XYZ file of C-alpha atoms in Angstrom:
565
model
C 103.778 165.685 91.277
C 105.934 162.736 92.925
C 106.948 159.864 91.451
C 108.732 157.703 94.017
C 111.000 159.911 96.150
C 111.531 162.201 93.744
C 109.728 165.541 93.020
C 108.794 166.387 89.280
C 110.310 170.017 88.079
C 109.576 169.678 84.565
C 109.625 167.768 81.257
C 112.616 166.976 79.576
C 111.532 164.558 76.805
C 109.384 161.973 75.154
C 110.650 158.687 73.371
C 109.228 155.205 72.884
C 109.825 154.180 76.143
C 108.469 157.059 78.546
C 108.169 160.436 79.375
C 111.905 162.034 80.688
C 111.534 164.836 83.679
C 113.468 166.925 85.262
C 113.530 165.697 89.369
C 114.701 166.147 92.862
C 115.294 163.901 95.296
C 113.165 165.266 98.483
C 115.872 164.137 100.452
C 119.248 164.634 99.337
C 118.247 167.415 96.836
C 119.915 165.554 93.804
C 118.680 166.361 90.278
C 117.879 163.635 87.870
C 116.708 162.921 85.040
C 113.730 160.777 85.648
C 112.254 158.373 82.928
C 109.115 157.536 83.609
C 108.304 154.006 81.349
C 104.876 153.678 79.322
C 102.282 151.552 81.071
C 102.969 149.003 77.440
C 106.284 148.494 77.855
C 106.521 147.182 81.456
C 102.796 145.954 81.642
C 103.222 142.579 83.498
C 105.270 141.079 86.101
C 107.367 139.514 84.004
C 108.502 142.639 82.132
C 108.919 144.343 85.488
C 111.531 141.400 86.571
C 113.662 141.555 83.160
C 113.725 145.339 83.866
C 115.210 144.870 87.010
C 118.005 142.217 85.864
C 118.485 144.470 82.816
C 119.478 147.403 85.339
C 121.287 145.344 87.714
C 123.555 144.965 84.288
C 123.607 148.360 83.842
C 124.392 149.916 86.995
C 127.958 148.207 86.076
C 128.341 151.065 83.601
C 130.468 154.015 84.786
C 132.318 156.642 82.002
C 132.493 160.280 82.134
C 130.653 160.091 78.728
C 127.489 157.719 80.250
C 124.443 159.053 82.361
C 124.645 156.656 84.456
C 121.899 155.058 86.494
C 121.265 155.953 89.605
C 118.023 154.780 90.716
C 115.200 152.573 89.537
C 112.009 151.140 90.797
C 110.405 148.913 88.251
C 107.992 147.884 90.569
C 106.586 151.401 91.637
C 102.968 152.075 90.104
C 104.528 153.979 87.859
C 107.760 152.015 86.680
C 110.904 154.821 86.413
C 114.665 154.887 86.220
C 116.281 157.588 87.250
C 119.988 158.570 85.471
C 122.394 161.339 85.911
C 121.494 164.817 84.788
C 123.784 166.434 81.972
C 122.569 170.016 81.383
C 122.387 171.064 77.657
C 120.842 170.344 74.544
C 121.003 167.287 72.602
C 123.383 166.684 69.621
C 120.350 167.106 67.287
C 119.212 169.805 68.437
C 123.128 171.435 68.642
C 123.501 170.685 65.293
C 120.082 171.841 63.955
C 120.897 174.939 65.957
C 124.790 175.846 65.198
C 125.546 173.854 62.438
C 128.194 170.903 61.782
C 131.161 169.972 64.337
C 134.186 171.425 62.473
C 138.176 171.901 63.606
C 139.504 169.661 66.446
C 135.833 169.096 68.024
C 135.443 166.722 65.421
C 137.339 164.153 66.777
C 136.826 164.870 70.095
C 133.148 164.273 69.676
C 133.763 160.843 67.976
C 136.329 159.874 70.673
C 133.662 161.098 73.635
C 131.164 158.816 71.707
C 133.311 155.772 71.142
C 134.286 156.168 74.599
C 130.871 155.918 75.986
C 130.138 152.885 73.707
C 132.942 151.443 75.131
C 132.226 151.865 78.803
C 128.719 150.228 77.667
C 130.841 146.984 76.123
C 133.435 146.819 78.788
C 130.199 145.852 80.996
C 128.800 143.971 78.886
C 126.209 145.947 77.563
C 125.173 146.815 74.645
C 123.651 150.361 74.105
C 121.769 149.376 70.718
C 120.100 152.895 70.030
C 122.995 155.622 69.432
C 121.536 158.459 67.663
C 121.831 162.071 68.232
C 118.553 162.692 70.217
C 120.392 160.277 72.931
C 123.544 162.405 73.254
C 123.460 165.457 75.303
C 126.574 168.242 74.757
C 127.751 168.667 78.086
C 129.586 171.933 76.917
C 131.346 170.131 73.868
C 131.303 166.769 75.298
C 128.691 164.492 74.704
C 127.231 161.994 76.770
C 125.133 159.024 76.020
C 121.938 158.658 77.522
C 119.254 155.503 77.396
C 122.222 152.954 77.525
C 120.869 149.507 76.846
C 117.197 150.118 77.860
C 116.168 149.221 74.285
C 116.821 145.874 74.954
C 113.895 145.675 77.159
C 111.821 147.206 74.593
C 113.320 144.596 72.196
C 110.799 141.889 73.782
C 107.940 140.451 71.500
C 105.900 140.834 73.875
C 105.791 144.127 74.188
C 106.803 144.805 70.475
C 103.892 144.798 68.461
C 104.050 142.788 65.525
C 105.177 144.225 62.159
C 106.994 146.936 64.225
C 110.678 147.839 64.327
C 111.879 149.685 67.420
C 114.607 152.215 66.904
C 115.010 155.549 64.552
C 115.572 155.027 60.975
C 119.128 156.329 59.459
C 120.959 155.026 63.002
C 119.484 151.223 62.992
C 122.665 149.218 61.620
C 121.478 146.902 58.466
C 121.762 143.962 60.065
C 118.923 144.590 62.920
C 116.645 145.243 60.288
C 117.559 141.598 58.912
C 116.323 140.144 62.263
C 120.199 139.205 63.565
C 120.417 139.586 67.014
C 122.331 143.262 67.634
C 126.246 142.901 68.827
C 129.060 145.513 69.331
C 129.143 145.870 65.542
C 125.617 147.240 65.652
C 126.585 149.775 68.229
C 129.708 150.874 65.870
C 127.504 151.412 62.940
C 125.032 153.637 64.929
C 128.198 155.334 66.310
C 129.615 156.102 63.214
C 125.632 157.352 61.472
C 125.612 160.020 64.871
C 129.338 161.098 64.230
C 128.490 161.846 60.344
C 125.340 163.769 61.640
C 127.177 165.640 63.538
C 129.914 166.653 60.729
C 127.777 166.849 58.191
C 124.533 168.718 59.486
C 122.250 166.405 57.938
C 121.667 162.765 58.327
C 123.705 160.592 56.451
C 121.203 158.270 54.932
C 118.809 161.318 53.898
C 115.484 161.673 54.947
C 112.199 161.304 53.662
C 109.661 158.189 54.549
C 111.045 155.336 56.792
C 110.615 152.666 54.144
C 113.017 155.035 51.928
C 115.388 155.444 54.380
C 115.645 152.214 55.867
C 116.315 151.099 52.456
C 119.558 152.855 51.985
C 120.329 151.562 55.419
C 120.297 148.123 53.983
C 122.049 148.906 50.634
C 124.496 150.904 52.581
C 123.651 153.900 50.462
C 124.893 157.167 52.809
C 125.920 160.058 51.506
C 129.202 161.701 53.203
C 129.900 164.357 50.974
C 131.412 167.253 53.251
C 133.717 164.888 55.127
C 137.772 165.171 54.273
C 140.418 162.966 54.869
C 140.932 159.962 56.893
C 137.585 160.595 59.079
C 136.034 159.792 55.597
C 137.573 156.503 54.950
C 137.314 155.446 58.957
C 133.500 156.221 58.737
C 132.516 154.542 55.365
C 134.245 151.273 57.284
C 132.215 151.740 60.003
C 129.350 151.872 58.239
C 129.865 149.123 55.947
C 126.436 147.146 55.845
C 128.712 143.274 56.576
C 129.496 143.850 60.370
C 132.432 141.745 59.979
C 134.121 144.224 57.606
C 133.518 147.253 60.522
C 136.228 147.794 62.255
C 136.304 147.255 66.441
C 135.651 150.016 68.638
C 139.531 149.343 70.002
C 140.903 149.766 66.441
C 138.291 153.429 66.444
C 139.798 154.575 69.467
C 143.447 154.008 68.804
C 142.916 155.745 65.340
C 141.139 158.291 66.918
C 144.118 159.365 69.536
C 146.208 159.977 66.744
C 143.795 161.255 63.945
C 146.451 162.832 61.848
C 148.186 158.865 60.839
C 146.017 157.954 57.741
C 143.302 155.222 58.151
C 144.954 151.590 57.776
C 142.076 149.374 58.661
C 141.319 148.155 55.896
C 140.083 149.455 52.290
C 137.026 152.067 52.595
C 135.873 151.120 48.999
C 135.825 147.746 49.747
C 133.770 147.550 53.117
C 130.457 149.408 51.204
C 129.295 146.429 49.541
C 125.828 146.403 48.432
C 124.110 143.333 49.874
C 121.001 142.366 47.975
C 117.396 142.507 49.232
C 115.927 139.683 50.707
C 112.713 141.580 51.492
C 112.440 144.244 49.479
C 110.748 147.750 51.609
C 108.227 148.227 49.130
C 104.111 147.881 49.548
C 104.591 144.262 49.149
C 106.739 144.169 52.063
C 103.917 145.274 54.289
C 101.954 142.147 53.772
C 105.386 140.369 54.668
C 105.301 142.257 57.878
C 107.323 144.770 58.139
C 105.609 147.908 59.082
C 108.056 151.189 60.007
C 106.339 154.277 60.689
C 106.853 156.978 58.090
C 109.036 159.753 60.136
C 110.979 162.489 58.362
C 114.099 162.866 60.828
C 114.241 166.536 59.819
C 110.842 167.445 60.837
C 110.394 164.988 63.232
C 113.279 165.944 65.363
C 114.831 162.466 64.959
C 111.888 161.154 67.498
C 111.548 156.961 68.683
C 109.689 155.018 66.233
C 106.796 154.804 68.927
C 105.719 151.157 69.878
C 101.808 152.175 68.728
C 98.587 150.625 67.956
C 97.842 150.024 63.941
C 95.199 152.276 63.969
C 97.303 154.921 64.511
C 99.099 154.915 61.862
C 98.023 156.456 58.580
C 98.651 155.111 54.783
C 99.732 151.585 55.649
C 97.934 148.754 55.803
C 96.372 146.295 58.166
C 98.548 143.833 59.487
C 97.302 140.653 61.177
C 98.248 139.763 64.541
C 100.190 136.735 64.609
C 102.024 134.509 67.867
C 104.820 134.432 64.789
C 108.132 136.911 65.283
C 108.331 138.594 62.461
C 112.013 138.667 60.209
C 112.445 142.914 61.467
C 111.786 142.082 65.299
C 114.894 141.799 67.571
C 114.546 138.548 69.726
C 116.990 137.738 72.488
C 116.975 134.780 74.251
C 116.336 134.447 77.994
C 117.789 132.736 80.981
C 115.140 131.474 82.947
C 113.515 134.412 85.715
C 115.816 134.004 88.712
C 114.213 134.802 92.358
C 114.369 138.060 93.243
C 115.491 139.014 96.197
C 115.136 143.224 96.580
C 112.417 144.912 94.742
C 114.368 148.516 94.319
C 118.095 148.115 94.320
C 120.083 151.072 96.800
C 122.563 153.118 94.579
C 125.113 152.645 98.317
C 124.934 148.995 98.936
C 127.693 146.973 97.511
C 126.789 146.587 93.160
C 126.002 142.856 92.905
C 128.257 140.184 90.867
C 128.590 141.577 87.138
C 125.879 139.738 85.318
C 127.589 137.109 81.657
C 128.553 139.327 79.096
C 125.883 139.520 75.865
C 127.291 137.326 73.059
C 129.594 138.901 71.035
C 130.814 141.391 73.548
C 134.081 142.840 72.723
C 136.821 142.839 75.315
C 138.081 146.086 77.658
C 140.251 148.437 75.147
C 143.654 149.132 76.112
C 143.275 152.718 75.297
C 140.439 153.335 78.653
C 142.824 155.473 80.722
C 144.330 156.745 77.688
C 145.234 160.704 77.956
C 145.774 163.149 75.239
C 149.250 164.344 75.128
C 150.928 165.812 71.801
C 151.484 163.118 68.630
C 154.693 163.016 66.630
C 153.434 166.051 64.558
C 152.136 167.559 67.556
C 155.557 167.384 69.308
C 157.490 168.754 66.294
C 155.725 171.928 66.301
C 155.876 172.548 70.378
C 159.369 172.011 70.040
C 160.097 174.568 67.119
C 158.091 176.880 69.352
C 159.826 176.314 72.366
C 163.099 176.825 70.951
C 161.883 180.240 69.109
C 161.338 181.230 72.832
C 164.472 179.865 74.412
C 166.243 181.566 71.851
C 165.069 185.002 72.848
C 165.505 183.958 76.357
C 169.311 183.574 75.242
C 169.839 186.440 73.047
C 167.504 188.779 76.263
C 167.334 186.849 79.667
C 165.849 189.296 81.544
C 163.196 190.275 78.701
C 162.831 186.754 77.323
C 162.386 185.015 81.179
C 159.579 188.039 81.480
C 158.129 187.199 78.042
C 157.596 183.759 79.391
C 156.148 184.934 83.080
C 153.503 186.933 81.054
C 152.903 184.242 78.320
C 151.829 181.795 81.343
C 149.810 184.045 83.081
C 148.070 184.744 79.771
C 147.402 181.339 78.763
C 145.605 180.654 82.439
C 143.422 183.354 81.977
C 142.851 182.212 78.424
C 142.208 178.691 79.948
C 139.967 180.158 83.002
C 138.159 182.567 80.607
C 137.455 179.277 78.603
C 135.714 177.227 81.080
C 133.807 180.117 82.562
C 132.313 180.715 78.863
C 131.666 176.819 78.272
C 130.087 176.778 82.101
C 127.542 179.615 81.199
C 126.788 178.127 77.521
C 125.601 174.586 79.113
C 123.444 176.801 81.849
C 121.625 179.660 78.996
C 122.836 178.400 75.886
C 124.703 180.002 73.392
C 123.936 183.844 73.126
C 125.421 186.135 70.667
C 126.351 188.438 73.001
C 129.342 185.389 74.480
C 132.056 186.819 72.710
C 131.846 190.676 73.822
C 131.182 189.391 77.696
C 133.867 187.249 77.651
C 135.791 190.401 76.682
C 134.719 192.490 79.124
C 135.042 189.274 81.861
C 138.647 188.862 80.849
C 140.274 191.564 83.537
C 138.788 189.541 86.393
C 139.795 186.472 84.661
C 143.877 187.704 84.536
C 143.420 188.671 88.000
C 141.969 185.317 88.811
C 145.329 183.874 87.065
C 147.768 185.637 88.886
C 148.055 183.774 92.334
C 148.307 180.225 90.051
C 150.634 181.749 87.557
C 153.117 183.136 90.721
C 152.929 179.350 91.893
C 153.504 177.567 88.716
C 156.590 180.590 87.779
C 158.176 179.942 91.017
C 158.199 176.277 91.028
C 159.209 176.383 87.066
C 161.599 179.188 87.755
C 163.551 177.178 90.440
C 163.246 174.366 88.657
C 165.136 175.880 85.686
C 167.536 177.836 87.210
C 168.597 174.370 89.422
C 169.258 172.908 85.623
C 170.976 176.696 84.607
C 173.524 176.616 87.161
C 174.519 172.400 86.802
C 175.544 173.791 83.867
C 177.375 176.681 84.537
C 179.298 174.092 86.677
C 180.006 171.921 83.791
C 181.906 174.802 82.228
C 178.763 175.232 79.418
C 179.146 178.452 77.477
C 176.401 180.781 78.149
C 174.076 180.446 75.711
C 173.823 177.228 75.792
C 173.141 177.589 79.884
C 170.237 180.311 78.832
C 169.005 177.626 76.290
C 168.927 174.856 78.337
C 167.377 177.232 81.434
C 164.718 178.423 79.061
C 163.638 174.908 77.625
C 163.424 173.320 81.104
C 161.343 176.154 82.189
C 158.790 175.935 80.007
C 158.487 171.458 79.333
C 158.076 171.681 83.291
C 155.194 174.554 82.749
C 154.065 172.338 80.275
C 154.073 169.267 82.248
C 152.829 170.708 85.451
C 149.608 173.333 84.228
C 147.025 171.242 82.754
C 145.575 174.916 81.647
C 148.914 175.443 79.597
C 148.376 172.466 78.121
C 144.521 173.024 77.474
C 145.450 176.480 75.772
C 148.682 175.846 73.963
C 147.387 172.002 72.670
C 144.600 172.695 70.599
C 146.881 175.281 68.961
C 149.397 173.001 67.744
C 146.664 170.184 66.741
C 145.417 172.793 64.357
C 148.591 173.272 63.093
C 148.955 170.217 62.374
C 146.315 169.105 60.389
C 146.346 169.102 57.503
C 149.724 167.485 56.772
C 150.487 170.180 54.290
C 149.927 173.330 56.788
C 151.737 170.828 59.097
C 154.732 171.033 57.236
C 154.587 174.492 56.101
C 154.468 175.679 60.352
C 157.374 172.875 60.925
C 159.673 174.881 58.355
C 158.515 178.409 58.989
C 159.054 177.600 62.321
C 162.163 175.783 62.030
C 163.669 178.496 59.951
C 162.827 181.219 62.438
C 164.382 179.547 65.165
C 168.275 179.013 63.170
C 167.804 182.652 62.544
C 167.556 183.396 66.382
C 170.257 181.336 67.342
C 172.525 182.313 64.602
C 171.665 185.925 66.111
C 172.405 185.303 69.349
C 175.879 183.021 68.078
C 176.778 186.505 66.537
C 175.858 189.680 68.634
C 175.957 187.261 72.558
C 173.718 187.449 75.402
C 172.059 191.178 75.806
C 171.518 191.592 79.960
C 168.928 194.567 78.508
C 167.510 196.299 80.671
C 170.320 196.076 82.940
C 173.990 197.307 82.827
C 175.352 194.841 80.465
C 179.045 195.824 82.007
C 178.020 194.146 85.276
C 175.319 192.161 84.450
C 177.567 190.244 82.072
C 179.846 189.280 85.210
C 177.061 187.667 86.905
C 177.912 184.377 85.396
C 182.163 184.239 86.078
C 180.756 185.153 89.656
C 178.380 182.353 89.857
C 180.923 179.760 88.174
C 183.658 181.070 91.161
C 181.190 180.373 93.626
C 180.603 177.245 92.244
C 184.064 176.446 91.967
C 185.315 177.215 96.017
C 182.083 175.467 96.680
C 183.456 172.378 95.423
């Protein structure tokens, strides 16, 4: 089967919108994933041409943590937009399958997130339906998927009446008061995936829609399981006023430094309980509002499906009115603009970015942002370096090997890493990952060797440049073997991104919480005096070597030095 120029391999997915695939370009050979749209929501011309401007708005969107568009034809008999593949499973179905995020994953899957949301608002987009059937786990990164699309399915015309669009437990409160969504809404959802995805469950319960949207309004979630500032920074998030969330700049700064306790604002304070205006009881039916009844656990957190009123059991009949009802989302519209192509070509030139939606919030500073060591971070690299430097005193020629092997170690610890995440996102986790990886890891320190002889060399000559300056300056020797030893391994550090990758994570763990923070800081701290006072007492060792000439290497060097000047 074809759809456009692309060849259907298989079926991804189902939502309210259309049918997902798996496809091929018969041209270039590119994989997508293909959503095909429901016949309902893109029935008339009209629909066709807001689908259109609502892509052109879109295709603006770039992030690492965004499937980004990159192909549409809402004019094709049948209506599709085609987005970047990401291999792997959804967060639901991660979750369902291994259980809550725990460790440092945690906040890299809320920083992946908040990134993607970002992207989305730094376009001027909204995505207005984060929940954790649309985020796929690239390895452990997620990426968003069905960015901003809702809106379209936002239209009255194509919403029936009485019906909400969107999965109960991630709708924020105020969509379901009829307000217009805005980057608050998108925080909310954010912050309902994130506590999915930590807790295992979601965080407003489950049970009938009418139950759960009910706690959504009366911000009654349940995050029992969660510790420390992540607690307080969600509960604000999820505060039912939007104007007591906090910003998705304020997130993302926290969230580079999630150690520093949560200082925007008072958790307790932001989880008001606003009173019902409409109550979700039977009565409300007749009022018009008309959710399906979906348990999320046994549903598989599925779209609220846009269906006919027959359809749906044990509610009742609703009348069909030209009147919006006070749950539909209603957007107002420019007027329709001439349109000039029919299929817009992922190469031309992207047009002019499109007004931002009201209430957009402005580029965050922290984009381009990298993660490099905190203050806490830094305090416990720098114990261990100096551990290290002080053997490299007390034993060069031992110590300098010690560090040779430690970076050709953490390589193939870094190699043997993204080998196992590579295979995970193409079979899935198998139980057998651990003991392969084991038996993998001899071809992975062979793979490390020709990288580790670079990076050793260039380090190596880098720190012995810095060892002999010294020696020049008249510098007693351990203090040279020191100062050798500490620029060899900050340029390591600076210059392996895998040495970084390996040895990071390690001290972020030890960091967290404060208490085991301190605790490694002192024990740390207290082994490194002890090696230096060692080294202050008994000298430099030239072990393995003759220390009789060995220790005449240096007065050699320094004469050297000294005619040479």
């Amino acid at each position: 089967m074809r759809v456009g120029a692309y060849e259907i391999l298989t079926k991804l997915g189902e939502g309210g919108m259309g049918v997902v695939h798996l496809a091929r370009h018969e041209e270039t050979g590119e994989r997508v994933a293909l959503k095909v749209l429901r016949t309902h929501v893109v029935g008339d011309e009209e629909t066709r041409a807001r689908l259109e401007r609502e892509v052109r708005s879109l295709r603006q969107v770039r992030s690492p943590w965004i499937a980004e568009i990159v192909d549409a034809d809402p004019y094709a008999e049948l209506p599709y937009v085609a987005t970047r593949y990401v291999p792997g499973p959804t967060l639901y179905d991660r979750i369902k399958d291994d259980g809550p995020v725990r460790g440092e994953d945690r906040f890299w899957l809320a920083r992946c997130l908040a990134g993607g949301v970002a992207a989305c608002h730094d376009a001027g987009v909204l995505h207005r339906d984060v929940k954790p059937s649309n985020v796929v786990m690239e390895g452990r990164t997620p990426v968003l998927i069905d960015f901003g699309l809702a809106r379209v399915a936002d239209d009255p015309k194509i919403t029936l009446t009485g019906w909400l669009v969107g999965t109960p437990g991630y709708l924020a409160p105020e969509i379901l008061e009829g307000t217009p969504a805005t980057p608050a809404s998108d925080v909310h959802s954010w912050a309902a995936t994130t506590a999915y995805a930590l807790l295992g469950r979601p965080p407003f319960g489950t049970g009938p829609s009418m139950a759960v949207l009910d706690r959504v309004r009366r911000g009654q979630h349940d995050l029992d399981g969660i510790d420390g500032s992540m607690r307080d920074v969600l509960t604000a998030a999820l505060a039912t006023d939007p104007a007591d969330r906090p910003g998705l700049e304020e997130l993302r700064e926290w969230l580079m430094e999630p150690e520093v306790p949560w200082s925007g604002g008072d958790a307790a304070a932001v989880t008001k309980v606003l009173p019902l205006t409409m109550p979700l009881t039977a009565a409300s039916v007749d009022a018009g509002l008309k959710p399906t009844l979906v348990d999320p656990d046994a549903a598989g957190d599925a779209v609220t499906e846009v269906a006919e009123v027959a359809e749906v059991a044990e509610v009742a009949e609703v009348a069909e009115t030209d009147e919006v009802p006070p749950t539909a989302v209603t957007v107002a519209e420019a007027p329709v603009e001439p349109l000039v192509v029919r299929r817009f070509d992922p190469h031309s030139t992207p047009p002019p970015a499109p007004p931002p939606e009201p209430g957009w919030s402005p580029p965050s500073k922290h984009a381009n942002l990298k993660r490099w060591p905190g203050p806490m971070h830094f305090l416990i690299l720098v114990a261990l370096a100096a551990i290290l430097a002080g053997v490299v005193a007390a034993y060069p020629f031992l110590g300098a090997a010690l560090l040779g092997v430690g970076v050709w170690l953490l390589r193939a610890a870094s190699l043997s890493s993204d080998h196992l995440t590579k295979r995970r996102e193409a079979r899935g986790r198998k139980w057998y990952d651990g003991p392969w990886a084991l038996i993998r890891s001899p071809w992975d320190l062979v793979r490390a060797i020709p990288g580790t002889a670079a990076l050793t060399t260039l380090t190596g000559v880098i720190a012995a440049a810095v060892g002999v300056g010294f020696l020049a300056l008249g510098v007693p020797l351990t203090a040279v073997l020191y100062a050798a030893a500490l620029t060899f391994m900050s340029a390591a550090w600076l210059a392996s991104q895998r040495v970084r990758d390996t040895v990071g994570p390690v001290a972020r763990a030890a960091s967290s919480p404060s208490q085991r923070w301190f605790v490694a800081v002192v024990g740390l701290a207290i082994i490194a005096a002890a090696i230096a006072w060692y080294v202050l007492q008994a000298g430099v060792s030239w072990v393995p070597l003759d220390d009789a000439r060995s220790s005449r290497l240096p007065d050699v060097l320094r004469d050297v030095l000294r005619r040479a000047r």
